[in-house]
XYZ file of C-alpha atoms in Angstrom:
230
model
C 0.154 0.034 0.215
C 3.121 2.121 0.485
C 3.458 2.147 -2.687
C -0.117 2.904 -4.497
C -0.549 5.556 -1.421
C 1.208 8.459 -3.169
C 0.258 7.705 -6.757
C -3.668 7.888 -5.556
C -3.517 10.746 -2.818
C -1.078 13.767 -1.805
C 0.038 12.292 1.103
C 4.100 13.134 1.213
C 5.200 9.868 1.795
C 8.095 8.287 -0.771
C 6.780 5.413 -2.532
C 7.973 2.993 -6.120
C 6.089 3.807 -8.709
C 7.594 0.725 -10.327
C 5.924 -1.699 -7.866
C 2.388 -0.226 -7.363
C 1.196 -2.507 -10.409
C 1.930 -5.368 -7.883
C 0.153 -3.542 -5.006
C -2.586 -2.907 -7.117
C -4.541 -5.215 -4.712
C -4.349 -2.402 -2.367
C -6.587 0.399 -3.670
C -9.420 -0.165 -2.205
C -7.387 0.343 1.574
C -6.819 3.678 0.350
C -10.396 4.541 0.842
C -9.347 4.838 4.683
C -6.521 7.418 3.670
C -8.727 9.352 1.478
C -11.641 9.354 3.137
C -10.383 10.603 6.893
C -10.329 13.612 6.926
C -13.399 14.755 5.257
C -15.147 11.742 7.041
C -13.998 13.988 10.560
C -15.259 17.226 8.816
C -18.569 15.480 8.512
C -18.746 13.564 11.683
C -17.963 17.048 13.948
C -20.670 18.658 11.996
C -19.428 21.709 10.733
C -20.916 24.606 9.268
C -21.311 23.907 5.633
C -19.472 20.453 6.341
C -21.191 19.176 3.306
C -18.797 21.887 1.199
C -15.740 21.600 3.127
C -15.502 17.721 2.958
C -15.278 17.591 -0.845
C -12.790 20.460 -0.627
C -10.964 18.320 1.672
C -11.598 14.827 -0.025
C -9.288 16.997 -3.298
C -6.825 18.249 -0.955
C -6.279 15.018 -0.079
C -6.647 12.904 -3.767
C -5.715 15.588 -5.861
C -7.429 16.666 -9.081
C -6.007 14.547 -11.737
C -9.045 12.148 -11.750
C -11.178 15.485 -12.422
C -8.822 16.805 -15.146
C -9.466 12.760 -16.167
C -13.431 12.698 -16.120
C -13.335 16.236 -18.281
C -11.042 14.720 -21.426
C -13.548 11.381 -20.499
C -16.389 13.321 -21.266
C -15.466 15.430 -24.356
C -14.257 12.328 -25.976
C -18.092 10.805 -25.594
C -19.965 13.494 -26.351
C -18.241 14.055 -29.463
C -19.392 13.026 -33.128
C -17.401 11.432 -35.314
C -15.786 7.690 -35.201
C -13.466 6.324 -32.254
C -10.092 7.654 -33.965
C -11.575 11.679 -33.426
C -13.069 10.641 -30.383
C -9.330 9.331 -29.145
C -8.427 12.661 -30.667
C -10.935 14.564 -28.697
C -10.508 12.926 -25.408
C -7.028 12.915 -25.432
C -6.662 17.190 -26.410
C -5.162 19.250 -23.580
C -7.974 21.517 -24.013
C -11.078 20.965 -22.031
C -14.602 21.652 -23.972
C -17.747 21.993 -22.679
C -18.952 18.563 -21.854
C -16.207 17.960 -19.636
C -16.733 21.177 -17.885
C -20.356 20.098 -17.433
C -19.461 16.559 -16.149
C -17.070 18.353 -13.840
C -19.601 20.315 -12.147
C -22.227 17.920 -12.212
C -19.926 15.235 -10.729
C -19.175 18.431 -7.796
C -22.549 19.407 -7.471
C -24.332 15.778 -6.975
C -21.713 15.595 -4.286
C -22.051 18.251 -2.117
C -25.380 18.355 -2.538
C -25.763 14.435 -1.418
C -23.291 14.749 1.579
C -26.166 17.400 3.154
C -27.873 15.004 3.284
C -26.072 11.686 4.061
C -24.417 10.167 7.246
C -20.257 11.170 8.076
C -19.480 7.354 6.850
C -21.366 7.889 3.527
C -18.116 9.468 1.691
C -16.165 6.738 2.980
C -18.327 4.140 1.113
C -18.551 6.122 -2.150
C -14.083 6.414 -2.079
C -14.068 2.748 -1.315
C -16.419 2.217 -4.319
C -14.294 4.566 -6.363
C -11.030 2.613 -5.429
C -12.287 -0.345 -6.040
C -13.856 0.292 -9.111
C -10.648 1.190 -10.666
C -9.186 -1.898 -9.385
C -12.385 -3.794 -11.763
C -11.869 -1.326 -14.205
C -8.143 -2.663 -14.532
C -9.002 -6.266 -14.450
C -10.851 -5.878 -18.224
C -7.060 -6.313 -19.260
C -7.692 -3.738 -22.556
C -6.079 -1.176 -22.335
C -5.642 1.847 -24.582
C -2.163 3.376 -25.685
C 1.117 2.529 -23.677
C 0.059 4.702 -20.843
C -0.716 4.170 -17.110
C -3.274 2.392 -18.047
C -1.521 -0.684 -20.258
C 1.259 -0.182 -17.707
C -1.063 -1.002 -14.188
C -3.300 -3.758 -16.384
C 0.265 -4.922 -17.038
C 0.385 -6.713 -13.612
C -2.950 -7.195 -13.509
C -4.409 -11.047 -12.616
C -6.542 -13.241 -10.832
C -4.655 -12.749 -7.469
C -4.570 -9.181 -6.948
C -8.500 -8.873 -8.259
C -9.563 -11.776 -5.312
C -7.776 -10.161 -2.925
C -9.204 -6.318 -3.824
C -12.308 -8.279 -3.856
C -11.553 -9.155 -0.382
C -10.478 -5.852 0.915
C -13.551 -4.425 -0.256
C -16.387 -6.841 1.242
C -14.268 -6.900 4.497
C -13.745 -2.539 4.786
C -18.074 -2.141 4.038
C -19.274 -4.550 6.083
C -18.832 -3.075 9.669
C -20.992 0.198 8.080
C -23.183 -2.985 6.238
C -23.572 -4.568 10.257
C -24.173 -1.225 11.415
C -26.583 0.159 8.937
C -27.815 -2.361 6.955
C -29.503 0.151 4.375
C -25.686 1.282 3.668
C -26.236 -1.981 1.383
C -27.401 0.030 -1.221
C -24.539 2.193 -1.939
C -22.892 -0.879 -3.222
C -25.552 0.129 -6.719
C -22.924 2.823 -7.271
C -20.713 0.132 -8.738
C -22.722 -0.140 -11.509
C -22.362 3.109 -12.761
C -18.340 2.315 -12.825
C -19.266 -1.346 -15.097
C -21.078 1.453 -16.916
C -18.752 4.204 -17.721
C -15.994 1.272 -18.089
C -19.069 -0.399 -20.826
C -19.104 3.090 -22.479
C -15.658 3.747 -22.610
C -14.818 0.074 -24.459
C -17.461 0.917 -26.841
C -15.949 4.167 -28.017
C -12.854 4.321 -28.001
C -11.351 0.292 -27.727
C -9.954 0.448 -24.263
C -9.343 2.178 -20.863
C -6.878 5.207 -20.392
C -5.935 6.909 -17.633
C -8.603 9.596 -18.719
C -11.164 6.443 -18.289
C -9.881 5.273 -14.846
C -10.727 8.728 -13.851
C -13.633 8.971 -15.132
C -14.809 5.961 -13.495
C -13.288 7.219 -10.206
C -15.256 10.177 -10.012
C -18.492 8.891 -11.859
C -18.866 5.980 -9.230
C -17.981 7.945 -6.137
C -21.004 10.677 -7.479
C -22.972 7.574 -7.747
C -22.418 5.751 -4.777
C -23.451 9.190 -2.845
C -26.559 10.153 -4.902
C -27.837 6.659 -4.611
C -27.291 6.685 -1.016
C -28.588 10.322 -0.867
C -32.207 8.845 -2.427
C -32.731 6.277 0.222
C -32.233 8.239 2.680
C -34.811 11.166 1.644
C -37.347 8.665 1.418
């Protein structure tokens, strides 16, 4: 986990980037760290705690995934063949589709958190990190970037360990609040983004992984918010 943590967060510890493909199983564990500060802010019920929690989240994990979401959305929404979609996704300029996607994800998270218990963001981050692991398990890289690099180390053993960790981390909350199990449905959105990416681009790259992470987290919070609002 020590090597994965500095890549998925801004925590200032040293890690060996070349060892990350062998520690993909630890992705779910990162949720414990990435959600820690936001969860504390929500637990303390500070003024505008939902806004502060989202700011604390991105202070912890950085904006890499949000940037990937913007690029991914631009590629998905443009009309044209696969080559054009890939070209637009890799363009350094952000279009209106990317801007819209980022704004919506941020708004969904901020609004949902004001309706949810303090542990909801942990569950959403857990889903987000596990969804990346599931995406890597497809073994369908696009290009030779980070996605391909990580997929090169992915295997059944890492997926099995990661899945076990995911279940063990989710279980305590589910036992305390059985209704929280509905949050697992947030993974459906992550799987849908994987499918959409494969259909439009023919594979997954770093931008796709970022979109999967962001949409899964926001989708999990929205799903839980619907439940708590009933």
